[in-house]
Amino acid sequence: MNIFKSAKFRDALGGYLFLLPNFLGFLVFTSLPVLASLVLAFVDWDILTPPKWVAIENFIRLMKDHLFWKYVGNTFFLMMGIPIGMFASLGLALVMNRKIRGIVFFRTVYFLPSISTGVALCMLWRWIYNPDFGLLNSFLAKVGIGGPEWLSSTVWAKPALMIMGLWTSMGGYNMILYLAGLQGISPELYEAADIDGASGWQKFWNVTWPMLTPTTFFIFVMSVIGGFQGGFQAAYIMTGGGPAGATTTISYYIYNNAYQWFKMGYAASIAWFLFLVILIVTLFNWKYGGKVVHY
Amino acid sequence: MESEALKKVKKKKKLKGITNKTIFYILLSLFGISMIFPFLWMVSTSLKEPGEVFTYPPKWIPDPVVFENYSKAWRAVPFGRGYINSTVVAITVTLGQVFTSSLAAYGFARLKFPGRDKLFLAYLATMMIPGAVTMIPVFVLLRVMPEVLNKIFSTDFWSSDLYIGSFFVGKPIGIDSYFALIVPGFFSAYGTFMLRQFFMGIPKDLEDAARIDGCTKMGTYFRIILPLSKPALATLTIFTFMGSWRNFMWPLIVTNSMELKTLPIMLASFQGLYTTDWTLLMAGSIIVMAPVLVVFILGQRFFISGIRLGAIKG
C-alpha cells in the first residue's frame, strides 16, 4: 500500500499546509523570540559589540535596582484605577440599560474617547491639566480651589493620569461588555424578585450583581494583565515618565532600557520578570477569583 | 395568564417610570457633557489666536476665529503621508492576519494531523506572554537583518533608501521599513484562537455533504467555512484594524524617518516640535482624529455589535 495516497496522510498534509503561513510567522515573530529573549536575559549586550554572558547578574541587579522597584510601585498605583473604572463602567451600563429614546446617541458619545487616537487625547489632557490656563484649574479656581500643578507635581501626576484613564475608558469596551451582560439576564428573575417585593437595591445585589460576576471576572482579569503592561503611551506623551520618575511604569522602563539605552539583556530580564508577575497574578485570579463567579 | 400580584407590580412600575426616566436622562446628560466638554475645548482652542489661549478666565468662543492653525499644522508635518501610512499598514495587517489566522484556525478546528493539539496549546500559551518579551528580539532581528543580507549577497541594497519616483518608501527591510511596520502584524495567536472557537461551532454535516459532492479541503474552507463565519471574521477585522490603527510602541521603535511614521507617532513627533503651541497642537490632534470619528459615528451599530460578539466568544 502506498502511504502517500492514504487518506490519513493526505489529511495530515492538508492540515500542515493550512497551518504553514501562520506557523512560519508564529515561529519567527513569537516562539523563537520568546526563546531568544530568555537567552538575552542572561547576557549583557548593546547590539554593537559582541554579547557577554553574565549568568543571573541581570536579575541580581534588577533586585537591587531602586528605580525599578519605584516603577513597579508606580505601576501598581496606576492599577488602582482598574476597580474604580470598572465601577464607573458598570454604573454607566446600568443607567444605559433602559429602553428609552436617544440611547444610541448617548452610547456613541460615551464611546467617542475609546475610538479617538490615544495620542491626541493625551495631548488634549496635557492642555486641560495646564496649571495656569488649563480647563481644569480654571474651573477649580471658579469654585475657589487653587488647583495643583497636576502633571509636574510628583504627588498629583499619577492621579492625573488615572483621572484621564477613567474618562477615556469608562464608556468604552468594558461598558459594552457590561451592557451585553445585563441584556443577557433573564427578565423572569426580576419578575420573581418583584413578586417577592424586593427593592431596587435588593434586586441589584441579589440578581444583577451575581449574574454579572462572569463579566466582572473577565474584565478584571484582562484589565490586570493589561495594567501590568500599561502606562507607556500616556506617560511618553504627557510627562516623559516624570516628574522625577513619578509616572514611569514597568513598560516605560523596558522601553528606555531596550530602545533608548540599548541595554538589551537588562531589558529582556525586566520583560521576563514582568511575565512571571503576570503569570502568577493571573493564576491566582483564576484560582481564587473563579470561586466568586456565579455561572 | 398574568397573576394578580404581577399586574399590581406592573401598575406601580408605570407610575414610577416617569420620574425614573427624568432621573436617567439627567444622569445620562451629565455623563455626556463631561465626555463632550474636553472635545469642545479642543475645537475651541484650535480656532483661537495663539495669544488668546493664555487668558483668564478661558473663553469658549474664539474671537477672532482662526482657521489658519489647521493649515499651519498641516504644513508642519506630513499628516497626509501619515494617513497613507496608517491606512496602508492597517489594511495590509488586517488582510494578512485574517488570512493566516483563518487558514490555521480551519486546520486546528477540522483537520487531523499529528501534534495538532500540542501545537494549539503552544499557541494558547503564547497569548499570556507580554508583548515586551517578544518585541526585544524582533527589534534586534530587524536591526541586524539588513547588514547580514548585505554580506550574504555582497551588495548594499538591503540598507539603502528606496524611492518610487520621488516617493520615499524607506528601507527594503529592517528598521525604518514598511516591512517592519507590517509583516510582524500578519500573525496572531489571538485571531487563530478566536476563529478556531467559532469554526468548532459550525455543524460538521455541511462539510461532510460538500466532501461527498467532491469538494476539496480548500473548497470547503472557501465555500462553506468562510461564508458561514462572516460575523466572526467581521469582528476579527474590526479588532485587528483598530489595533493596528492605534498601535503605538511598535511603530515608534521601528521608524526613524518622518515619511514612514504612522499617525499616532507622527502626532507625537509633532508635539515634540511645538511643545506648548496649544492652538497648533489641538489643530493637529483634530486633523488626526476627526476622519476616524466620522467613520465611527456612521458605522457605530456595526462596530458595537462586532465588539459585543468578540466579547462573548473571547
XYZ file of C-alpha atoms in Angstrom:
609
model
C 0.000 0.000 0.000
C 1.235 3.424 -0.828
C 1.206 5.534 2.313
C 1.383 8.744 0.316
C -2.062 8.044 -1.082
C -3.690 7.032 2.190
C -6.462 9.288 3.470
C -4.635 9.754 6.766
C -1.523 11.079 5.089
C -3.480 13.405 2.834
C -5.385 14.715 5.833
C -2.185 15.386 7.739
C -0.554 17.041 4.748
C -3.615 19.238 4.274
C -3.509 20.200 7.931
C 0.133 21.212 7.783
C -0.391 23.213 4.609
C -3.291 25.128 6.139
C -1.160 25.881 9.158
C 2.022 26.739 7.312
C 1.702 30.503 6.737
C 0.588 31.195 10.274
C 3.049 28.764 11.778
C 6.022 30.344 9.998
C 5.058 33.716 11.416
C 4.429 32.186 14.806
C 7.911 30.714 14.688
C 9.746 33.832 13.526
C 7.818 36.501 15.417
C 6.640 34.710 18.547
C 8.097 31.401 19.655
C 11.732 31.888 18.605
C 11.751 35.453 20.011
C 10.454 34.092 23.320
C 13.443 31.739 23.476
C 15.791 34.453 22.241
C 14.672 36.899 24.886
C 15.134 34.239 27.538
C 18.755 33.908 26.397
C 19.089 37.694 26.205
C 18.073 37.958 29.848
C 21.356 36.242 30.747
C 23.682 38.341 28.617
C 24.976 41.876 28.542
C 24.517 43.296 25.042
C 24.322 46.689 23.342
C 23.792 45.248 19.796
C 27.003 46.890 18.531
C 29.617 44.903 20.473
C 29.536 41.113 20.924
C 27.211 39.908 23.716
C 28.728 38.867 27.041
C 27.336 36.003 29.107
C 26.647 37.259 32.623
C 24.519 34.407 34.001
C 21.969 35.708 36.517
C 23.691 39.038 37.060
C 20.903 40.940 35.274
C 18.368 39.567 37.713
C 20.556 40.310 40.731
C 20.955 43.862 39.500
C 17.223 44.075 38.968
C 16.506 43.064 42.551
C 18.845 45.804 43.773
C 17.634 48.440 41.315
C 15.796 51.074 43.433
C 14.453 52.764 40.340
C 12.953 49.518 39.105
C 11.084 48.960 42.367
C 9.879 52.519 42.324
C 8.471 51.935 38.827
C 6.850 48.697 39.967
C 5.210 50.765 42.702
C 4.050 53.325 40.128
C 2.532 50.569 38.004
C 0.597 49.196 40.984
C -0.531 52.690 41.949
C -1.918 53.322 38.474
C -3.620 49.908 38.537
C -5.713 51.048 41.489
C -7.693 52.853 38.815
C -8.943 49.482 37.489
C -11.653 48.823 40.113
C -12.720 52.475 40.004
C -13.026 52.312 36.231
C -14.953 49.033 36.378
C -17.334 50.523 38.911
C -17.916 53.523 36.649
C -18.452 51.333 33.580
C -20.945 49.190 35.449
C -22.768 52.295 36.686
C -22.993 53.695 33.187
C -24.171 50.370 31.802
C -26.917 50.191 34.439
C -28.107 53.666 33.503
C -27.931 52.853 29.801
C -29.751 49.543 30.091
C -33.211 51.068 29.544
C -35.476 51.217 26.607
C -35.570 54.974 26.310
C -35.216 57.259 23.332
C -31.844 58.543 22.275
C -29.845 55.754 23.872
C -27.824 55.237 20.697
C -26.806 58.888 20.814
C -25.545 58.595 24.390
C -23.766 55.336 23.691
C -21.970 56.965 20.773
C -20.953 59.926 22.924
C -19.577 57.717 25.697
C -17.708 55.612 23.206
C -16.028 58.572 21.496
C -12.836 58.571 23.617
C -12.356 54.841 23.003
C -12.356 55.371 19.280
C -10.229 58.535 19.316
C -6.497 58.488 18.692
C -4.916 57.976 22.104
C -2.026 60.350 21.432
C -4.445 63.159 20.555
C -6.369 62.613 23.779
C -3.132 62.653 25.782
C -2.213 65.995 24.227
C -5.696 67.328 24.940
C -5.423 66.335 28.592
C -1.944 67.797 28.875
C -3.582 71.071 27.900
C -6.537 70.554 30.258
C -4.045 69.941 33.106
C -2.059 73.089 32.309
C -1.642 74.674 35.775
C -2.271 78.288 34.715
C -4.592 78.290 31.720
C -5.900 74.716 31.573
C -9.601 73.988 31.710
C -9.453 72.068 34.971
C -7.628 74.600 37.125
C -9.685 77.466 35.682
C -12.797 75.594 36.733
C -11.375 74.818 40.170
C -10.408 78.472 40.618
C -14.003 79.463 39.887
C -15.219 77.401 42.825
C -12.429 78.776 44.991
C -9.915 75.936 44.889
C -6.308 76.525 43.945
C -5.626 73.546 41.704
C -2.315 71.665 41.928
C 0.395 71.618 39.277
C -1.001 68.262 38.099
C 1.470 66.734 35.628
C 4.524 68.492 37.029
C 3.744 67.558 40.630
C 5.179 64.314 41.975
C 2.057 63.913 44.110
C -0.605 64.690 41.516
C 0.887 63.340 38.277
C -0.283 59.767 38.880
C -3.822 60.704 39.970
C -3.969 62.996 36.929
C -3.183 60.047 34.636
C -5.767 57.946 36.465
C -8.477 60.575 36.020
C -7.705 60.781 32.337
C -7.768 56.980 32.089
C -11.140 56.905 33.810
C -12.563 59.494 31.429
C -11.176 57.647 28.418
C -12.237 54.122 29.258
C -15.363 54.465 31.400
C -17.805 54.435 28.482
C -15.728 52.147 26.281
C -15.300 48.425 25.835
C -15.968 47.499 29.440
C -19.275 49.310 29.419
C -20.261 47.493 26.211
C -19.349 44.206 27.894
C -21.439 45.065 30.954
C -24.316 46.137 28.736
C -24.155 42.802 26.918
C -24.035 41.051 30.297
C -27.068 42.960 31.575
C -29.071 42.163 28.477
C -28.268 38.501 28.947
C -30.031 38.376 32.332
C -33.429 36.743 32.053
C -36.304 39.182 32.860
C -38.066 36.386 34.731
C -35.530 36.710 37.535
C -36.544 40.330 38.038
C -40.231 39.487 37.845
C -39.755 36.858 40.517
C -37.912 39.403 42.655
C -40.720 41.925 42.084
C -43.331 39.465 43.313
C -41.261 38.886 46.410
C -41.379 42.648 46.947
C -37.660 43.252 46.502
C -36.440 46.848 46.431
C -34.278 48.146 43.607
C -31.195 47.828 45.748
C -32.035 44.247 46.752
C -32.639 43.358 43.122
C -29.231 44.703 42.236
C -27.423 42.739 44.930
C -29.347 39.502 44.585
C -29.974 39.318 40.855
C -27.915 41.745 38.797
C -24.583 41.541 40.588
C -24.407 37.709 40.856
C -25.480 37.316 37.238
C -22.791 39.747 36.150
C -19.919 38.069 38.011
C -18.639 36.242 34.896
C -18.425 39.588 33.061
C -16.822 41.302 36.051
C -14.312 38.494 36.433
C -13.414 38.558 32.734
C -12.968 42.345 32.699
C -10.928 42.256 35.899
C -8.541 39.527 34.745
C -7.980 41.175 31.370
C -7.572 44.651 32.888
C -4.990 43.405 35.382
C -2.996 41.731 32.608
C -3.203 44.957 30.598
C -2.474 47.123 33.626
C 0.878 45.481 34.325
C 1.936 46.224 30.758
C 0.338 49.642 30.566
C 1.068 53.283 31.171
C 3.610 53.765 28.410
C 1.758 55.852 25.861
C 0.206 58.359 28.262
C 3.451 58.864 30.185
C 5.512 59.119 26.991
C 3.272 61.861 25.592
C 2.316 63.736 28.736
C 5.155 63.548 31.245
C 8.109 61.763 29.679
C 7.915 59.475 32.710
C 8.453 62.343 35.138
C 8.447 64.347 37.264
C 11.363 62.534 38.908
C 10.164 59.199 37.567
C 6.745 59.557 39.213
C 4.897 58.258 36.148
C 7.416 55.768 34.764
C 5.853 52.299 34.654
C 7.472 48.915 34.101
C 6.803 49.003 30.363
C 8.293 52.503 30.102
C 11.434 51.273 31.892
C 11.695 48.366 29.460
C 11.312 50.816 26.577
C 14.074 53.059 27.931
C 16.460 50.197 28.601
C 15.913 48.428 25.296
C 15.356 51.179 22.741
C 16.910 54.270 24.313
C 19.936 52.895 26.184
C 20.316 49.655 24.166
C 20.717 47.518 27.279
C 19.104 44.574 25.549
C 19.975 41.994 28.179
C 18.752 44.052 31.108
C 15.559 44.978 29.264
C 14.899 41.304 28.495
C 15.349 40.386 32.152
C 12.768 43.024 33.161
C 10.389 41.739 30.481
C 10.709 38.209 31.824
C 10.192 39.408 35.370
C 7.032 41.146 34.152
C 5.865 37.937 32.503
C 6.357 35.950 35.715
C 4.409 38.514 37.738
C 1.550 38.479 35.232
C 1.545 34.680 35.185
C 1.431 34.360 38.971
C -1.237 37.023 39.413
C -3.389 35.573 36.631
C -3.151 32.054 38.044
C -4.065 33.472 41.460
C -7.027 35.270 39.920
C -8.250 32.112 38.217
C -7.858 30.006 41.335
C -9.488 32.326 43.854
C -11.497 34.646 41.643
C -13.153 31.720 39.887
C -14.863 30.757 43.152
C -16.707 34.079 43.397
C -18.073 33.717 39.902
C -21.678 32.608 39.694
C -22.392 30.715 36.493
C -52.011 34.477 32.121
C -50.509 37.087 34.413
C -51.050 36.692 38.111
C -52.744 39.404 40.172
C -49.530 40.188 42.020
C -47.591 40.722 38.829
C -50.277 43.065 37.440
C -50.163 45.157 40.581
C -46.404 45.426 40.383
C -46.564 46.467 36.726
C -49.051 49.217 37.500
C -46.792 50.563 40.220
C -43.878 50.398 37.816
C -45.646 52.572 35.264
C -46.212 55.348 37.808
C -42.608 55.241 38.923
C -41.473 55.084 35.322
C -41.979 58.752 34.518
C -39.898 60.121 37.391
C -37.315 57.414 36.799
C -36.988 58.406 33.172
C -36.299 62.018 34.081
C -33.610 60.978 36.543
C -31.991 58.727 33.972
C -31.988 61.436 31.335
C -30.363 63.852 33.768
C -27.703 61.279 34.697
C -27.039 60.369 31.074
C -26.748 64.020 30.092
C -24.380 64.838 32.963
C -22.077 61.997 31.931
C -22.470 63.003 28.305
C -21.495 66.608 28.999
C -18.391 65.508 30.883
C -17.476 63.440 27.825
C -18.122 66.177 25.269
C -16.633 69.163 27.129
C -12.964 68.254 26.610
C -13.619 67.745 22.892
C -15.319 71.148 22.628
C -12.400 72.691 24.472
C -10.101 71.090 21.915
C -12.061 72.552 18.991
C -12.289 75.952 20.675
C -8.532 76.065 21.336
C -7.724 75.015 17.791
C -9.631 78.022 16.425
C -8.009 80.663 18.640
C -5.191 83.044 18.028
C -2.059 81.800 19.830
C -2.145 84.593 22.427
C -5.807 84.126 23.199
C -5.349 80.800 24.971
C -3.397 82.489 27.744
C -6.293 84.489 29.124
C -8.106 84.081 32.357
C -10.911 83.098 32.620
C -10.709 80.967 29.473
C -13.022 81.968 26.630
C -15.102 79.279 24.939
C -15.903 81.213 21.782
C -12.748 82.221 19.892
C -12.628 85.848 18.796
C -11.471 86.088 16.061
C -11.984 82.583 14.694
C -8.662 81.476 13.193
C -8.722 78.604 10.727
C -5.101 79.197 9.885
C -3.937 76.868 12.682
C -5.138 73.933 10.617
C -3.218 74.839 7.501
C -0.156 75.608 9.635
C -0.347 72.223 11.349
C -0.926 70.500 8.019
C 2.252 72.083 6.658
C 4.322 71.445 9.805
C 4.430 67.645 9.458
C 3.268 65.443 6.562
C -0.075 64.374 8.090
C -1.255 63.378 4.609
C 1.567 60.903 4.432
C 0.687 59.743 7.934
C -2.825 58.955 6.715
C -1.460 56.961 3.811
C 0.904 55.062 6.123
C -1.676 54.271 8.788
C -4.214 53.182 6.189
C -1.802 51.026 4.195
C -0.388 49.406 7.328
C -3.787 48.768 8.936
C -5.326 47.331 5.772
C -2.438 45.013 4.916
C -2.015 43.869 8.519
C -5.734 43.135 8.749
C -5.875 41.246 5.444
C -2.752 39.265 6.310
C -3.899 38.430 9.783
C -7.420 37.391 8.817
C -5.976 35.255 6.015
C -3.291 33.401 8.016
C -5.449 33.115 11.144
C -8.475 31.710 9.364
C -6.394 29.139 7.471
C -4.684 27.996 10.650
C -7.953 28.054 12.582
C -9.515 25.752 9.994
C -6.563 23.402 10.327
C -6.866 23.373 14.107
C -10.640 23.024 14.123
C -11.229 20.443 11.407
C -8.178 18.575 10.141
C -6.451 15.732 11.920
C -2.678 15.637 11.980
C -0.023 14.525 14.458
C 0.883 17.141 17.073
C -2.178 19.284 16.408
C -3.419 19.679 19.966
C 0.044 20.220 21.409
C 0.712 22.945 18.877
C -2.607 24.572 19.657
C -1.691 24.564 23.344
C 1.586 26.284 22.448
C -0.399 28.963 20.618
C -2.603 29.466 23.659
C 0.392 29.669 25.984
C 1.983 32.480 23.999
C -1.150 34.601 24.418
C -0.141 35.070 28.069
C 3.312 36.424 27.224
C 3.616 40.227 27.338
C 4.425 41.922 24.052
C 7.584 43.394 25.582
C 9.179 39.921 25.784
C 8.957 39.170 22.062
C 9.352 42.767 20.915
C 13.000 42.996 22.001
C 14.364 40.076 19.919
C 12.244 41.016 16.893
C 13.628 44.543 17.128
C 17.186 43.129 17.295
C 16.443 40.858 14.329
C 15.199 43.785 12.239
C 18.161 45.829 13.305
C 20.799 43.307 12.189
C 18.951 41.871 9.166
C 19.990 44.444 6.525
C 23.696 44.081 7.279
C 23.537 40.302 7.325
C 21.677 40.250 3.995
C 24.161 42.725 2.533
C 27.018 40.443 3.495
C 25.352 37.316 2.106
C 24.549 38.896 -1.246
C 27.570 41.259 -1.138
C 25.530 44.368 -2.045
C 24.443 47.396 -0.099
C 20.870 47.154 -1.369
C 19.363 45.962 1.928
C 20.369 49.066 3.844
C 19.749 51.618 1.103
C 16.878 54.112 0.834
C 14.233 53.218 -1.726
C 12.190 55.621 -3.821
C 9.256 55.077 -6.114
C 9.624 58.121 -8.334
C 10.225 60.816 -5.744
C 8.157 58.989 -3.128
C 10.393 57.793 -0.282
C 9.388 54.307 0.816
C 12.072 53.620 3.430
C 14.473 50.697 3.501
C 13.639 47.376 1.863
C 13.801 45.557 5.209
C 14.778 46.115 8.825
C 14.307 49.256 10.929
C 12.620 52.141 9.099
C 10.853 49.987 6.520
C 7.245 49.154 5.699
C 8.306 45.553 6.183
C 8.922 46.223 9.886
C 5.614 48.043 10.256
C 3.543 45.400 8.507
C 4.913 41.866 8.438
C 5.192 41.139 12.198
C 1.497 42.027 12.414
C 0.439 39.296 9.976
C 0.376 36.570 12.583
C -1.740 36.389 15.657
C -2.367 33.626 18.139
C -5.427 35.514 19.378
C -7.028 35.660 15.929
C -6.340 31.980 15.348
C -7.836 31.094 18.705
C -10.955 33.193 18.216
C -11.699 31.855 14.739
C -10.980 28.284 15.760
C -13.572 28.564 18.535
C -16.078 29.873 16.022
C -15.321 27.217 13.394
C -15.790 24.483 16.006
C -19.389 25.618 16.367
C -20.229 25.153 12.673
C -22.151 21.881 12.095
C -19.898 19.272 10.536
C -22.642 17.785 8.366
C -22.373 20.664 5.928
C -18.735 19.904 5.222
C -19.375 16.182 5.013
C -22.042 16.834 2.407
C -19.663 19.030 0.437
C -16.933 16.404 0.744
C -19.244 13.745 -0.651
C -20.078 16.033 -3.566
C -16.350 16.073 -4.330
C -15.335 19.354 -2.725
C -11.664 19.612 -1.722
C -10.458 20.836 1.681
C -9.591 24.202 0.188
C -13.023 24.247 -1.414
C -14.873 23.589 1.853
C -12.796 26.260 3.549
C -13.672 28.863 0.922
C -17.243 27.831 0.155
C -18.578 26.552 3.466
C -16.491 27.760 6.389
C -15.710 31.339 5.378
C -19.237 32.295 4.248
C -20.701 30.862 7.452
C -18.187 32.751 9.596
C -18.905 36.275 8.423
C -19.738 37.635 11.894
C -16.547 36.225 13.430
C -14.436 37.422 10.506
C -16.014 40.877 10.779
C -15.190 41.014 14.479
C -11.578 39.991 13.919
C -11.337 42.536 11.108
C -12.608 45.358 13.329
C -10.327 44.426 16.203
C -7.232 43.984 14.066
C -7.819 47.158 12.115
C -8.402 49.241 15.227
C -5.479 47.609 16.997
C -3.166 48.417 14.118
C -4.518 51.942 13.744
C -3.940 52.693 17.434
C -0.681 50.779 17.818
C 1.926 52.987 19.417
C 5.054 51.352 20.813
C 5.941 49.124 17.868
C 5.742 51.775 15.091
C 7.511 54.157 17.473
C 10.573 51.932 17.807
C 10.824 50.745 14.201
C 10.524 54.090 12.391
C 13.015 56.937 12.164
C 12.092 58.998 9.115
C 9.029 61.219 9.299
C 7.787 59.880 5.935
C 7.353 56.410 7.394
C 5.611 57.254 10.647
C 2.008 56.248 11.264
C -0.419 58.896 12.526
C -0.019 58.441 16.305
C 3.767 58.520 16.042
C 3.665 61.496 13.714
C 1.415 63.337 16.152
C 3.865 62.569 18.969
C 6.743 63.982 16.883
C 4.579 66.990 16.078
C 4.166 67.584 19.805
C 7.933 67.311 20.183
C 8.319 70.183 17.721
C 5.630 72.515 19.133
C 5.649 71.617 22.822
C 3.364 74.356 24.152
C 1.943 75.823 20.965
C -1.539 74.798 22.107
C -3.558 76.196 19.206
C -1.374 74.325 16.743
C -1.257 71.119 18.812
C -5.038 70.982 19.133
C -5.489 71.654 15.405
C -3.079 68.800 14.631
C -4.920 66.480 17.021
C -8.213 67.234 15.318
C -6.686 66.656 11.888
C -5.614 63.213 13.071
C -8.816 62.337 14.920
C -11.740 63.788 13.010
C -11.989 61.445 9.988
C -11.887 58.360 12.199
C -14.621 59.759 14.426
C -16.803 60.427 11.394
C -16.323 56.864 10.160
C -17.140 55.537 13.615
C -20.287 57.603 14.024
C -21.537 56.498 10.603
C -20.862 52.823 11.260
C -21.329 52.687 15.006
C -24.040 49.995 15.068
C -21.748 47.734 13.082
C -18.778 48.475 15.357
C -20.586 47.922 18.620
C -22.195 44.652 17.585
C -18.803 43.429 16.376
C -17.216 44.256 19.699
C -20.042 42.554 21.550
C -19.663 39.349 19.602
C -15.926 39.382 20.252
C -16.626 39.704 23.944
C -18.944 36.729 24.021
C -16.613 34.463 22.054
C -13.315 35.606 23.545
